[in-house]
Amino acid sequence: MAWSATLRLVALAGLLAQDASAQTGSARGSDFLRFGCSQLVIERTDPLVNPGMAPSPHMHQIVGGDSFNITMDPMTIDPPKQSRCTSCKMSEDFSNYWTASIYFRSPENGTFKRVPQMANGRLNGTLLEQEGGITVYYMQPFSGRNKKVTVMKPGFRMLTGDPTLRTKPAGSMKVCHRCLAKNERIMGGNGAPCDSGDTSEFPSKPCPGGIRATVIFPSCWDGKNLDSPDHKSHVAYQPGSALAGDQCPSTHPVRIPQVMYEIMYDTSGFADPKYYKNGQPLVYSFGDPTGHGQHGDYLFGWEDGALQRAMDALGTNCFSETCPVLKLQSPEKEIACTKAQQAKENIGTDQCSCNF
Ligand SMILES: *[C@@H]1O[C@H](CO)[C@@H](O)[C@H](O)[C@H]1NC(C)=O
Ligand SMILES: *[C@@H]1O[C@H](CO)[C@@H](O)[C@H](O)[C@H]1NC(C)=O
Ligand SMILES: *[C@@H]1O[C@H](CO)[C@@H](O)[C@H](O)[C@H]1NC(C)=O
C-alpha cells in the first residue's frame, strides 16, 4: 500500500486524533464525515429483509430517524418528512442504520446475556453515543485523483455481510472485530478498519476493553436500482479492496459515499479467561457463534441535498465530526430521540432472543 494511503487509513482509524487541517497534502486523513448516533430502539424488526414481520427472526440495534417502522416501502415512506427526530448528531440525517446484537452464552450453565453496547470515545469524547449507538462514517475514495462522490437517492437501501456465513469469506474483510485491551476502551484502539489486527470471526481471547465491530459497505452503485432482491446486487465494492479507491466496475459505475459502521460492544463483564477455556463464548443474535455472519443494514434518509453538501465540502470545510455545512444537534436532543418497541420483547440481559 502506498505511503499516503497508509497514512490515510491510519488517520481514518482515529489513531491520529489531531485536526485534519494540521495535516498536509496527500497525507491529509480526514476525507470522511463521521458522527455518533445514539440508540433509537433495540427490537426484532427488519424492514429491509423481513418487512412487515414483528418479531423478525433476530434482534437488532437500530439508530437514526424515528420514522423507522416494521415496513418501510420506499413508495410510501419519506424519512425526512415522516420523522419527528433523529438519534444522530447530524440533524438533517433521518437515515436508519442497524446491526445485530451479541449474546454471551455461559459455558457454565448455558444461559444467555445480551452484551451491552458502549460509547465510542474517539477524539476525546466527541463521539460519546450514549445508550451505545452506532458510529457512522461517510467516506470519499481513499486513493485516486477523482474524489467526487454522488450521493444515494431517496428510497435507497442496502445490506452488507451475510448472516449465513460461518467461515471467512474470500477477499479483503468487509466486516471485522477488534478485541480491545482495557486501556483501549475509550479510544477504540489503533489501526485502520479491518486491518491485520482485526478478525472476521469473534476474537478468540477475552476483550476486557470491549469489541469494536466494523461494517464496511460497498462504494459503487448501478445508478438505477434503489434496492435489489438480495439487497446487495445493485451495489458493488471496488474490485480487490473493501475500502475503495476510485475505480468502480462498469456494471456499477456510480461512486457513492462509502458508508461504514463502528459498533462498540461492552464485553468487560464477560472477559474472565475461564469463559474462554473451551472456545470463545459469544454468539450473534442470528445464531452465529463464529462472528463471520455479522452484517449491517442501511436505509438512506437524508434531507434533500444535505449529504451531497457535506461530501462536496470534505477536505475543505468538513472534517470527520467537524462539518459546519451540516446542522448538528445537541447530545441531549440526540439521546432523547427514541422509539417504543413495535415488536415488544424483553431485551434485558437475562434472555436470548436469538434464532437458534
Ligand atoms: C408504522 O406504520 C404504520 C402503517 O403505515 C403506521 O400506522 C404507524 O403509525 C407507524 N408507526 C410508527 C410508530 O411510526
Ligand atoms: C450462569 O452462569 C453465569 C456465569 O457463567 C452466571 O452469571 C449466571 O448467573 C448463571 N445463571 C444461572 C441461572 O445459574
Ligand atoms: C479532553 O477534553 C477535556 C474537556 O474538554 C479536556 O480537559 C482534556 O484535556 C481533553 N483531553 C485530551 C487528551 O485532549
Coordinates of C-alpha atoms and ligand atoms in Angstrom, one line a residue:
M1 CA 0.0 0.0 0.0
A2 CA 1.2 3.5 -0.9
W3 CA 2.6 5.6 1.9
S4 CA -0.1 8.3 1.7
A5 CA -2.8 5.7 1.5
T6 CA -1.4 4.0 4.7
L7 CA -1.4 7.3 6.5
R8 CA -4.9 8.0 5.4
L9 CA -6.1 4.7 6.7
V10 CA -4.2 5.2 9.9
A11 CA -5.9 8.6 10.3
L12 CA -9.2 7.2 9.4
A13 CA -8.9 4.8 12.3
G14 CA -8.7 7.6 14.7
L15 CA -5.1 7.0 15.5
L16 CA -4.2 10.5 14.6
A17 CA -6.5 12.4 16.7
Q18 CA -5.2 15.8 15.6
D19 CA -7.3 18.1 13.5
A20 CA -7.1 17.2 9.8
S21 CA -6.3 20.8 9.0
A22 CA -3.0 20.3 10.8
Q23 CA -2.0 17.6 8.3
T24 CA -0.7 18.4 4.9
G25 CA -1.0 17.4 1.3
S26 CA -1.7 13.9 0.3
A27 CA -1.3 12.7 3.9
R28 CA -4.4 14.5 4.9
G29 CA -6.5 12.0 6.6
S30 CA -10.0 13.3 7.2
D31 CA -11.7 12.6 3.9
F32 CA -14.7 11.4 5.7
L33 CA -17.7 12.5 7.7
R34 CA -18.1 10.8 11.0
F35 CA -20.7 11.1 13.7
G36 CA -22.4 9.2 16.5
C37 CA -26.0 8.1 16.6
S38 CA -27.5 7.0 19.9
Q39 CA -29.8 4.1 20.2
L40 CA -33.3 4.5 18.7
V41 CA -34.6 1.1 19.7
I42 CA -33.5 -2.5 20.2
E43 CA -36.0 -4.9 18.8
R44 CA -36.7 -7.7 16.5
T45 CA -37.7 -5.9 13.3
D46 CA -36.0 -5.6 10.0
P47 CA -37.9 -3.5 7.3
L48 CA -35.3 -4.4 4.7
V49 CA -35.0 -8.2 5.0
N50 CA -38.3 -9.0 6.8
P51 CA -40.7 -6.2 6.0
G52 CA -44.0 -6.5 8.0
M53 CA -42.7 -9.0 10.4
A54 CA -42.8 -8.4 14.2
P55 CA -40.9 -10.1 15.6
S56 CA -38.5 -10.6 12.8
P57 CA -36.1 -13.6 13.2
H58 CA -33.4 -11.8 15.2
M59 CA -32.6 -8.9 17.5
H60 CA -31.3 -5.6 16.1
Q61 CA -29.8 -2.4 17.4
I62 CA -31.3 0.5 15.4
V63 CA -30.3 4.1 15.2
G64 CA -31.4 7.2 13.1
G65 CA -34.8 8.7 12.2
D66 CA -37.8 7.8 14.2
S67 CA -39.9 7.1 11.1
F68 CA -38.3 3.7 11.4
N69 CA -41.0 1.1 11.1
I70 CA -41.7 -2.6 10.5
T71 CA -42.4 -1.8 6.9
M72 CA -40.7 0.9 5.0
D73 CA -41.9 0.8 1.5
P74 CA -39.9 3.4 -0.5
M75 CA -43.1 4.3 -2.3
T76 CA -44.9 5.4 0.9
I77 CA -42.2 6.4 3.3
D78 CA -40.0 9.5 3.2
P79 CA -37.9 9.5 6.4
P80 CA -37.1 13.3 6.5
K81 CA -40.8 14.1 6.2
Q82 CA -42.2 11.4 8.5
S83 CA -39.6 11.5 11.2
R84 CA -40.1 13.8 14.2
C85 CA -36.5 13.4 15.4
T86 CA -33.2 11.6 14.7
S87 CA -30.9 9.9 17.2
C88 CA -27.9 11.0 15.0
K89 CA -25.7 14.0 15.7
M90 CA -26.3 15.4 12.2
S91 CA -29.9 16.6 12.5
E92 CA -30.6 16.5 8.7
D93 CA -30.0 12.8 8.7
F94 CA -33.1 10.6 9.2
S95 CA -31.5 7.5 7.7
N96 CA -31.7 4.3 9.6
Y97 CA -28.7 2.1 10.4
W98 CA -28.9 -1.2 12.1
T99 CA -26.9 -4.3 13.1
A100 CA -27.3 -7.5 15.2
S101 CA -26.9 -7.8 18.9
I102 CA -24.3 -10.1 20.6
Y103 CA -25.1 -12.5 23.4
F104 CA -22.8 -14.2 25.9
R105 CA -23.6 -17.9 26.3
S106 CA -22.4 -19.1 29.7
P107 CA -20.2 -22.1 29.3
E108 CA -21.1 -22.9 32.9
N109 CA -24.8 -23.2 32.6
G110 CA -25.8 -22.4 29.0
T111 CA -27.8 -19.3 29.9
F112 CA -27.6 -16.1 27.7
K113 CA -27.0 -12.5 28.4
R114 CA -27.2 -9.7 25.9
V115 CA -23.8 -8.0 25.6
P116 CA -24.5 -4.3 26.2
Q117 CA -23.2 -1.6 23.9
M118 CA -20.9 1.2 25.0
A119 CA -19.9 4.6 23.8
N120 CA -17.3 5.2 21.2
G121 CA -15.0 7.7 22.8
R122 CA -12.9 8.7 19.9
L123 CA -11.4 12.2 19.6
N124 CA -11.7 12.9 23.3
G125 CA -15.3 12.1 23.8
T126 CA -16.8 13.8 20.8
L127 CA -18.4 10.5 19.8
L128 CA -20.0 9.6 23.1
E129 CA -23.1 8.0 21.7
Q130 CA -24.9 7.2 24.9
E131 CA -27.1 4.2 25.1
G132 CA -24.4 2.7 22.9
G133 CA -25.4 3.5 19.4
I134 CA -23.5 3.3 16.2
T135 CA -20.7 5.4 14.8
V136 CA -21.4 6.2 11.2
Y137 CA -18.9 7.2 8.5
Y138 CA -19.4 8.5 5.0
M139 CA -16.1 8.3 3.2
Q140 CA -14.6 9.5 -0.1
P141 CA -12.4 7.2 -2.1
F142 CA -9.1 6.5 -0.5
S143 CA -6.9 6.7 -3.5
G144 CA -7.1 8.1 -6.9
R145 CA -7.4 11.7 -8.1
N146 CA -11.1 11.9 -8.5
K147 CA -12.6 12.0 -5.1
K148 CA -16.1 13.2 -6.1
V149 CA -18.9 11.0 -5.0
T150 CA -22.6 11.1 -5.9
V151 CA -25.0 10.7 -3.0
M152 CA -27.6 8.0 -3.0
K153 CA -31.2 8.8 -3.8
P154 CA -34.3 8.8 -1.6
G155 CA -35.5 5.2 -1.2
F156 CA -32.0 3.8 -1.5
R157 CA -31.2 0.9 0.8
M158 CA -28.6 -1.9 1.0
L159 CA -27.2 -4.7 3.1
T160 CA -23.7 -5.9 3.5
G161 CA -22.3 -9.0 5.2
D162 CA -24.1 -12.3 5.2
P163 CA -25.8 -13.8 8.3
T164 CA -25.4 -17.3 6.9
L165 CA -21.6 -17.2 6.7
R166 CA -19.7 -19.3 9.2
T167 CA -16.3 -19.2 7.6
K168 CA -14.2 -16.3 6.5
P169 CA -15.2 -15.0 3.1
A170 CA -12.5 -14.5 0.4
G171 CA -11.1 -11.1 -0.3
S172 CA -10.4 -8.2 1.9
M173 CA -12.5 -8.0 5.0
K174 CA -15.7 -6.0 4.9
V175 CA -16.9 -7.0 8.4
C176 CA -14.5 -7.5 11.3
H177 CA -13.9 -7.4 15.0
R178 CA -11.3 -5.8 17.1
C179 CA -10.5 -7.1 20.6
L180 CA -9.8 -4.1 22.8
A181 CA -7.5 -4.1 25.8
K182 CA -8.7 -2.4 29.0
N183 CA -6.8 0.8 28.2
E184 CA -8.3 1.0 24.7
R185 CA -11.8 1.1 25.9
I186 CA -12.3 4.8 25.3
M187 CA -10.4 5.4 22.1
G188 CA -11.3 2.1 20.5
G189 CA -7.8 1.0 19.6
N190 CA -5.3 1.9 16.9
G191 CA -5.0 0.9 13.3
A192 CA -7.1 1.0 10.1
P193 CA -10.5 -0.6 9.9
C194 CA -10.4 -4.3 9.3
D195 CA -6.6 -4.3 9.2
S196 CA -4.4 -7.3 10.2
G197 CA -5.2 -6.7 13.9
D198 CA -8.9 -7.4 13.2
T199 CA -10.6 -10.7 12.6
S200 CA -13.6 -11.7 10.6
E201 CA -14.5 -14.1 13.4
F202 CA -15.1 -13.2 17.0
P203 CA -11.9 -12.7 18.9
S204 CA -10.6 -15.9 20.4
K205 CA -9.5 -14.3 23.6
P206 CA -11.2 -12.2 26.3
C207 CA -11.7 -8.5 25.4
P208 CA -11.8 -6.5 28.7
G209 CA -11.9 -3.2 26.8
G210 CA -14.8 -4.3 24.6
I211 CA -15.1 -5.4 21.0
R212 CA -15.3 -2.9 18.1
A213 CA -17.1 -4.4 15.2
T214 CA -16.7 -2.7 11.8
V215 CA -19.0 -3.0 8.9
I216 CA -17.8 -1.5 5.5
F217 CA -20.5 -1.1 2.8
P218 CA -19.9 -1.1 -0.9
S219 CA -19.0 2.2 -2.6
C220 CA -20.2 1.6 -6.2
W221 CA -23.9 1.7 -7.3
D222 CA -25.6 0.7 -10.6
G223 CA -27.1 4.1 -10.6
K224 CA -30.6 2.7 -11.3
N225 CA -32.0 0.5 -8.6
L226 CA -32.7 1.8 -5.2
D227 CA -32.7 -1.8 -3.9
S228 CA -32.4 -5.4 -5.3
P229 CA -34.0 -8.7 -4.3
D230 CA -30.9 -9.7 -2.2
H231 CA -30.4 -6.0 -1.2
K232 CA -26.8 -6.3 -2.5
S233 CA -26.7 -6.7 -6.3
H234 CA -27.4 -3.0 -7.0
V235 CA -24.2 -2.1 -5.3
A236 CA -20.6 -3.4 -5.5
Y237 CA -17.2 -3.0 -3.9
Q238 CA -14.3 -1.8 -6.0
P239 CA -12.7 -5.0 -7.2
G240 CA -9.9 -6.0 -4.9
S241 CA -10.5 -3.8 -2.0
A242 CA -13.3 -3.2 0.5
L243 CA -12.0 0.3 1.3
A244 CA -12.5 1.9 -2.0
G245 CA -10.2 3.7 -4.4
D246 CA -11.8 5.5 -7.4
Q247 CA -12.3 2.5 -9.7
C248 CA -15.8 1.3 -9.8
P249 CA -16.7 -1.6 -12.1
S250 CA -18.6 -0.8 -15.3
T251 CA -21.6 -2.6 -14.0
H252 CA -21.8 -0.3 -11.0
P253 CA -20.3 2.9 -12.3
V254 CA -21.7 5.4 -9.8
R255 CA -19.3 6.1 -6.9
I256 CA -21.3 6.7 -3.8
P257 CA -20.0 7.7 -0.4
Q258 CA -18.7 4.7 1.3
V259 CA -20.7 4.0 4.4
M260 CA -19.0 2.4 7.4
Y261 CA -20.3 1.5 10.9
E262 CA -18.4 1.0 14.1
I263 CA -20.3 -0.7 16.9
M264 CA -18.8 -1.0 20.3
Y265 CA -19.8 -4.0 22.4
D266 CA -19.0 -3.9 26.1
T267 CA -17.6 -7.3 26.8
S268 CA -15.8 -6.2 30.0
G269 CA -18.3 -8.3 32.1
F270 CA -17.6 -11.4 30.1
A271 CA -13.8 -11.3 29.9
D272 CA -12.9 -13.8 32.6
P273 CA -10.4 -16.3 31.0
K274 CA -12.4 -19.2 32.4
Y275 CA -15.2 -18.4 29.8
Y276 CA -12.7 -19.0 27.0
K277 CA -11.3 -22.3 28.0
N278 CA -13.3 -24.3 25.6
G279 CA -13.6 -21.7 22.9
Q280 CA -15.0 -18.1 22.9
P281 CA -18.5 -17.8 24.4
L282 CA -20.1 -15.1 22.2
V283 CA -22.9 -15.5 19.7
Y284 CA -24.7 -13.2 17.4
S285 CA -28.5 -12.8 17.7
F286 CA -28.9 -14.6 14.4
G287 CA -27.4 -17.8 15.9
D288 CA -23.9 -17.4 14.8
P289 CA -21.2 -18.5 17.2
T290 CA -18.4 -17.7 14.8
G291 CA -18.9 -14.0 14.1
H292 CA -18.3 -14.4 10.3
G293 CA -22.0 -13.7 9.7
Q294 CA -22.0 -10.1 11.1
H295 CA -23.8 -7.8 8.7
G296 CA -25.3 -4.3 8.6
D297 CA -28.4 -2.7 7.1
Y298 CA -28.7 0.8 5.6
L299 CA -31.7 2.9 4.6
F300 CA -31.0 6.3 3.2
G301 CA -32.9 9.2 4.7
W302 CA -31.0 12.5 4.5
E303 CA -32.8 15.7 3.8
D304 CA -32.6 16.9 0.3
G305 CA -29.1 17.9 -0.7
A306 CA -27.6 17.8 2.9
L307 CA -25.3 14.8 2.4
Q308 CA -24.1 15.9 -1.0
R309 CA -23.3 19.3 0.5
A310 CA -21.1 17.6 3.1
M311 CA -19.4 15.3 0.7
D312 CA -18.6 18.2 -1.6
A313 CA -17.1 20.0 1.3
L314 CA -15.0 17.1 2.5
G315 CA -11.3 18.0 2.9
T316 CA -12.0 21.7 2.8
N317 CA -14.9 22.6 5.0
C318 CA -15.9 19.3 6.5
F319 CA -13.6 17.1 8.6
S320 CA -14.8 14.0 10.4
E321 CA -17.1 15.3 13.2
T322 CA -16.5 19.0 12.4
C323 CA -18.7 19.8 9.5
P324 CA -20.1 23.4 9.5
V325 CA -22.0 22.8 6.3
L326 CA -24.4 20.5 8.2
K327 CA -26.7 21.2 11.1
L328 CA -25.7 19.5 14.3
Q329 CA -28.0 18.9 17.3
S330 CA -27.1 18.7 21.0
P331 CA -26.3 15.4 22.6
E332 CA -29.4 15.8 24.7
K333 CA -31.7 16.0 21.7
E334 CA -29.9 13.1 20.0
I335 CA -30.3 10.9 23.1
A336 CA -33.9 12.0 23.6
C337 CA -34.9 10.6 20.2
T338 CA -36.0 7.0 21.0
K339 CA -38.8 4.9 19.8
A340 CA -41.1 2.4 21.6
Q341 CA -40.6 -1.2 20.6
Q342 CA -43.1 -2.4 18.0
A343 CA -42.1 -6.0 18.5
K344 CA -42.5 -5.9 22.3
E345 CA -40.0 -8.1 24.0
N346 CA -37.7 -8.2 27.0
I347 CA -34.3 -7.0 25.8
G348 CA -32.8 -7.2 29.3
T349 CA -29.7 -9.1 29.8
D350 CA -31.4 -12.2 31.1
Q351 CA -32.5 -14.0 27.9
C352 CA -31.6 -14.5 24.3
S353 CA -33.9 -13.5 21.6
C354 CA -31.9 -15.5 19.2
N355 CA -32.9 -17.7 16.3
F356 CA -31.0 -20.9 17.0
Ligands
LIG1 C1 -45.8 2.4 11.3 O1 -46.5 2.2 10.1 C2 -47.9 2.1 10.3 C3 -48.5 1.7 9.0 O2 -48.1 2.6 7.9 C4 -48.5 3.4 10.8 O3 -49.8 3.3 11.0 C5 -47.8 3.7 12.2 O4 -48.2 4.9 12.6 C6 -46.3 3.6 12.1 N1 -45.8 3.6 13.4 C7 -44.8 4.3 13.9 C8 -44.6 4.1 15.3 O5 -44.2 5.1 13.2
LIG2 C1 -25.0 -19.0 34.7 O1 -23.6 -18.7 34.7 C2 -23.3 -17.3 34.6 C3 -21.8 -17.1 34.5 O2 -21.2 -18.1 33.7 C4 -23.9 -16.5 35.7 O3 -23.6 -15.2 35.6 C5 -25.4 -16.7 35.8 O4 -25.9 -16.1 37.0 C6 -25.7 -18.2 35.9 N1 -27.1 -18.4 35.8 C7 -27.8 -19.3 36.4 C8 -29.2 -19.4 36.2 O5 -27.2 -20.1 37.2
LIG3 C1 -10.4 16.2 26.6 O1 -11.4 17.2 26.8 C2 -11.4 17.7 28.2 C3 -12.6 18.6 28.4 O2 -12.7 19.5 27.3 C4 -10.0 18.4 28.4 O3 -10.0 18.8 29.7 C5 -8.9 17.4 28.2 O4 -7.7 18.0 28.3 C6 -9.0 16.7 26.8 N1 -8.1 15.6 26.7 C7 -7.3 15.4 25.7 C8 -6.4 14.2 25.7 O5 -7.3 16.1 24.7

